[in-house]
PDB file of C-alpha atoms in Angstrom:
ATOM      1  CA  MET A   1     -15.038   7.407   6.309  1.00 47.00           C
ATOM      2  CA  ARG A   2     -14.107   9.554   9.317  1.00 49.00           C
ATOM      3  CA  GLN A   3     -12.194  13.075   9.938  1.00 46.00           C
ATOM      4  CA  VAL A   4      -9.979  12.939  12.722  1.00 47.00           C
ATOM      5  CA  HIS A   5      -8.221  16.106  14.708  1.00 48.00           C
ATOM      6  CA  ASN A   6      -5.938  17.048  12.250  1.00 52.00           C
ATOM      7  CA  GLY A   7      -8.143  17.697   8.691  1.00 52.00           C
ATOM      8  CA  SER A   8      -6.676  14.339   7.633  1.00 54.00           C
ATOM      9  CA  TRP A   9      -9.294  11.328   6.632  1.00 54.00           C
ATOM     10  CA  ILE A  10      -9.111   7.620   7.556  1.00 56.00           C
ATOM     11  CA  PHE A  11      -9.879   5.544   4.682  1.00 54.00           C
ATOM     12  CA  PHE A  12     -10.184   1.622   5.346  1.00 53.00           C
ATOM     13  CA  GLY A  13      -8.068   2.365   8.807  1.00 52.00           C
ATOM     14  CA  ARG A  14      -5.302   3.878   6.805  1.00 59.00           C
ATOM     15  CA  LEU A  15      -4.931   7.330   7.047  1.00 60.00           C
ATOM     16  CA  TYR A  16      -5.015   9.913   4.229  1.00 60.00           C
ATOM     17  CA  GLY A  17      -4.015  13.623   3.481  1.00 70.00           C
ATOM     18  CA  ASP A  18      -6.037  16.033   2.937  1.00 76.00           C
ATOM     19  CA  HIS A  19      -4.003  15.886  -1.235  1.00 79.00           C
ATOM     20  CA  VAL A  20      -5.477  12.616  -1.839  1.00 81.00           C
ATOM     21  CA  ILE A  21      -8.691  13.562  -1.162  1.00 83.00           C
ATOM     22  CA  ASP A  22      -8.273  16.673  -3.239  1.00 87.00           C
ATOM     23  CA  MET A  23      -7.573  14.525  -5.765  1.00 87.00           C
ATOM     24  CA  VAL A  24     -10.125  12.038  -5.513  1.00 88.00           C
ATOM     25  CA  ARG A  25     -12.363  14.894  -5.383  1.00 91.00           C
ATOM     26  CA  ASN A  26     -11.261  16.372  -9.213  1.00 94.00           C
ATOM     27  CA  VAL A  27     -12.383  12.496 -10.408  1.00 93.00           C
ATOM     28  CA  TYR A  28     -15.532  13.132  -9.159  1.00 93.00           C
ATOM     29  CA  LYS A  29     -15.510  17.163 -10.987  1.00 95.00           C
ATOM     30  CA  GLY A  30     -14.637  15.313 -14.539  1.00 94.00           C
ATOM     31  CA  ARG A  31     -11.442  16.848 -13.933  1.00 95.00           C
ATOM     32  CA  VAL A  32      -9.026  13.928 -14.359  1.00 90.00           C
ATOM     33  CA  GLN A  33      -8.678  11.973 -17.616  1.00 89.00           C
ATOM     34  CA  PHE A  34      -8.152   8.522 -17.632  1.00 88.00           C
ATOM     35  CA  HIS A  35      -5.854   6.561 -20.180  1.00 87.00           C
ATOM     36  CA  THR A  36      -6.600   2.991 -20.986  1.00 87.00           C
ATOM     37  CA  GLY A  37      -3.813   0.960 -23.055  1.00 87.00           C
ATOM     38  CA  ASP A  38      -1.406   2.624 -24.866  1.00 91.00           C
ATOM     39  CA  SER A  39      -1.742   6.676 -25.535  1.00 91.00           C
ATOM     40  CA  GLU A  40       0.324   9.779 -25.935  1.00 92.00           C
ATOM     41  CA  ILE A  41      -1.038  12.379 -23.779  1.00 92.00           C
ATOM     42  CA  ALA A  42       1.186  15.069 -25.920  1.00 93.00           C
ATOM     43  CA  PRO A  43       4.142  15.279 -28.005  1.00 95.00           C
ATOM     44  CA  GLY A  44       6.782  13.688 -26.588  1.00 93.00           C
ATOM     45  CA  ILE A  45       5.132  12.311 -24.149  1.00 94.00           C
ATOM     46  CA  SER A  46       2.486   8.624 -23.533  1.00 92.00           C
ATOM     47  CA  VAL A  47       1.969   6.315 -20.950  1.00 92.00           C
ATOM     48  CA  HIS A  48       1.981   2.942 -22.264  1.00 90.00           C
ATOM     49  CA  HIS A  49      -0.032  -0.105 -20.730  1.00 88.00           C
ATOM     50  CA  VAL A  50       2.239  -3.172 -19.224  1.00 87.00           C
ATOM     51  CA  GLY A  51       0.019  -4.845 -16.524  1.00 80.00           C
ATOM     52  CA  GLY A  52       2.592  -7.129 -14.162  1.00 83.00           C
ATOM     53  CA  HIS A  53       1.981  -5.063 -10.804  1.00 82.00           C
ATOM     54  CA  THR A  54      -1.389  -4.550 -11.211  1.00 80.00           C
ATOM     55  CA  MET A  55      -4.195  -5.485 -14.089  1.00 82.00           C
ATOM     56  CA  GLY A  56      -4.228  -1.656 -15.058  1.00 81.00           C
ATOM     57  CA  MET A  57      -0.779  -0.923 -14.477  1.00 83.00           C
ATOM     58  CA  GLN A  58       0.973   2.105 -17.001  1.00 88.00           C
ATOM     59  CA  PHE A  59       4.264   3.239 -17.427  1.00 88.00           C
ATOM     60  CA  VAL A  60       5.327   6.940 -18.995  1.00 91.00           C
ATOM     61  CA  ARG A  61       7.344   7.407 -21.769  1.00 90.00           C
ATOM     62  CA  VAL A  62       9.177  10.885 -22.164  1.00 92.00           C
ATOM     63  CA  MET A  63      11.058  12.491 -24.902  1.00 92.00           C
ATOM     64  CA  THR A  64      14.169  14.378 -23.564  1.00 93.00           C
ATOM     65  CA  ALA A  65      16.903  16.817 -25.281  1.00 94.00           C
ATOM     66  CA  ARG A  66      18.904  13.108 -24.191  1.00 91.00           C
ATOM     67  CA  GLY A  67      16.733  10.864 -25.387  1.00 88.00           C
ATOM     68  CA  TRP A  68      13.888   8.867 -24.282  1.00 86.00           C
ATOM     69  CA  VAL A  69      13.014   8.472 -20.394  1.00 88.00           C
ATOM     70  CA  VAL A  70      10.583   5.598 -19.067  1.00 86.00           C
ATOM     71  CA  LEU A  71       9.033   6.051 -15.879  1.00 87.00           C
ATOM     72  CA  ALA A  72       8.525   2.966 -14.867  1.00 82.00           C
ATOM     73  CA  SER A  73       7.086   3.406 -11.872  1.00 80.00           C
ATOM     74  CA  ASP A  74       5.496   0.000 -10.222  1.00 78.00           C
ATOM     75  CA  ALA A  75       6.516  -1.864 -13.623  1.00 77.00           C
ATOM     76  CA  SER A  76       9.684  -2.213 -12.076  1.00 78.00           C
ATOM     77  CA  HIS A  77      10.084  -1.734  -8.317  1.00 77.00           C
ATOM     78  CA  PHE A  78      14.117  -1.813  -8.411  1.00 76.00           C
ATOM     79  CA  TYR A  79      16.312  -1.315 -11.628  1.00 75.00           C
ATOM     80  CA  ALA A  80      17.808  -4.887 -11.091  1.00 81.00           C
ATOM     81  CA  ASN A  81      14.183  -6.487 -11.408  1.00 78.00           C
ATOM     82  CA  PHE A  82      14.499  -4.776 -15.124  1.00 76.00           C
ATOM     83  CA  GLU A  83      17.751  -5.533 -15.932  1.00 81.00           C
ATOM     84  CA  ASP A  84      17.766  -9.565 -14.468  1.00 84.00           C
ATOM     85  CA  SER A  85      14.427 -10.157 -15.155  1.00 80.00           C
ATOM     86  CA  ALA A  86      13.617 -11.372 -12.372  1.00 80.00           C
ATOM     87  CA  PRO A  87       9.951  -9.829 -11.060  1.00 82.00           C
ATOM     88  CA  PHE A  88       8.894  -8.235  -7.625  1.00 81.00           C
ATOM     89  CA  PRO A  89       7.582 -11.206  -5.181  1.00 80.00           C
ATOM     90  CA  ILE A  90       4.214 -10.223  -5.212  1.00 82.00           C
ATOM     91  CA  VAL A  91       2.800  -8.967  -8.462  1.00 83.00           C
ATOM     92  CA  TYR A  92      -1.171  -9.630 -10.192  1.00 86.00           C
ATOM     93  CA  ASN A  93       0.740 -11.469 -13.172  1.00 85.00           C
ATOM     94  CA  VAL A  94       4.005 -12.106 -13.356  1.00 85.00           C
ATOM     95  CA  ALA A  95       4.030 -13.189 -17.361  1.00 86.00           C
ATOM     96  CA  ASP A  96       2.915  -9.807 -17.722  1.00 86.00           C
ATOM     97  CA  MET A  97       5.181  -8.037 -15.581  1.00 84.00           C
ATOM     98  CA  LEU A  98       8.319  -9.790 -17.558  1.00 84.00           C
ATOM     99  CA  LYS A  99       6.899  -9.037 -20.731  1.00 85.00           C
ATOM    100  CA  GLY A 100       7.096  -5.405 -19.171  1.00 81.00           C
ATOM    101  CA  PHE A 101      10.229  -4.872 -18.636  1.00 81.00           C
ATOM    102  CA  GLU A 102      10.924  -5.668 -22.936  1.00 81.00           C
ATOM    103  CA  ARG A 103       8.221  -2.908 -23.084  1.00 82.00           C
ATOM    104  CA  CYS A 104      10.101  -0.523 -20.697  1.00 80.00           C
ATOM    105  CA  ASP A 105      13.319  -0.631 -22.269  1.00 76.00           C
ATOM    106  CA  PRO A 106      14.154   3.082 -23.984  1.00 66.00           C
ATOM    107  CA  SER A 107      16.316   1.407 -26.026  1.00 69.00           C
ATOM    108  CA  ARG A 108      12.423  -0.289 -28.073  1.00 64.00           C
ATOM    109  CA  ALA A 109      10.913   3.491 -27.999  1.00 55.00           C
ATOM    110  CA  ARG A 110      10.382   2.873 -31.696  1.00 57.00           C
ATOM    111  CA  GLU A 111       8.915  -0.581 -31.630  1.00 56.00           C
ATOM    112  CA  ILE A 112       6.540   0.187 -28.425  1.00 57.00           C
ATOM    113  CA  THR A 113       5.546   3.247 -30.525  1.00 55.00           C
ATOM    114  CA  SER A 114       4.564   0.637 -33.554  1.00 52.00           C
ATOM    115  CA  SER A 115       3.630  -1.902 -31.810  1.00 50.00           C
ATOM    116  CA  ARG A 116       0.323  -0.910 -30.360  1.00 50.00           C
ATOM    117  CA  ALA A 117      -2.207   1.876 -31.790  1.00 48.00           C
ATOM    118  CA  MET A 118      -1.421   4.658 -29.677  1.00 53.00           C
ATOM    119  CA  THR A 119      -4.445   7.247 -29.191  1.00 53.00           C
ATOM    120  CA  ARG A 120      -4.407  10.850 -29.075  1.00 51.00           C
ATOM    121  CA  ARG A 121      -6.869  11.992 -26.318  1.00 49.00           C
TER     122      ARG A 121
END
């Protein structure tokens, strides 16, 4: 790791902004909470393990006035991947990604909550 002239840092040959460095520092200060599996973060906000893109991939589910919204992140790179059950070409585990498409479906929100024990942190 070395600092370059513009105040950013280089890790493994890539340039990262100070905001990334600040987040890493927050991890070491104990200010970041990690969640494994399915977990309720606050009433109406939960994270759910789906695997697929990476071994620890999660999506966020949020209850809104209009119903559930799923923030899929890399659980589905494009809406067409989710719609057609067509995984992105580069993934950690194709089977987990396909199962993840089902879990990301907002219409299955009740099934998601009841299928796995959720922990409250």
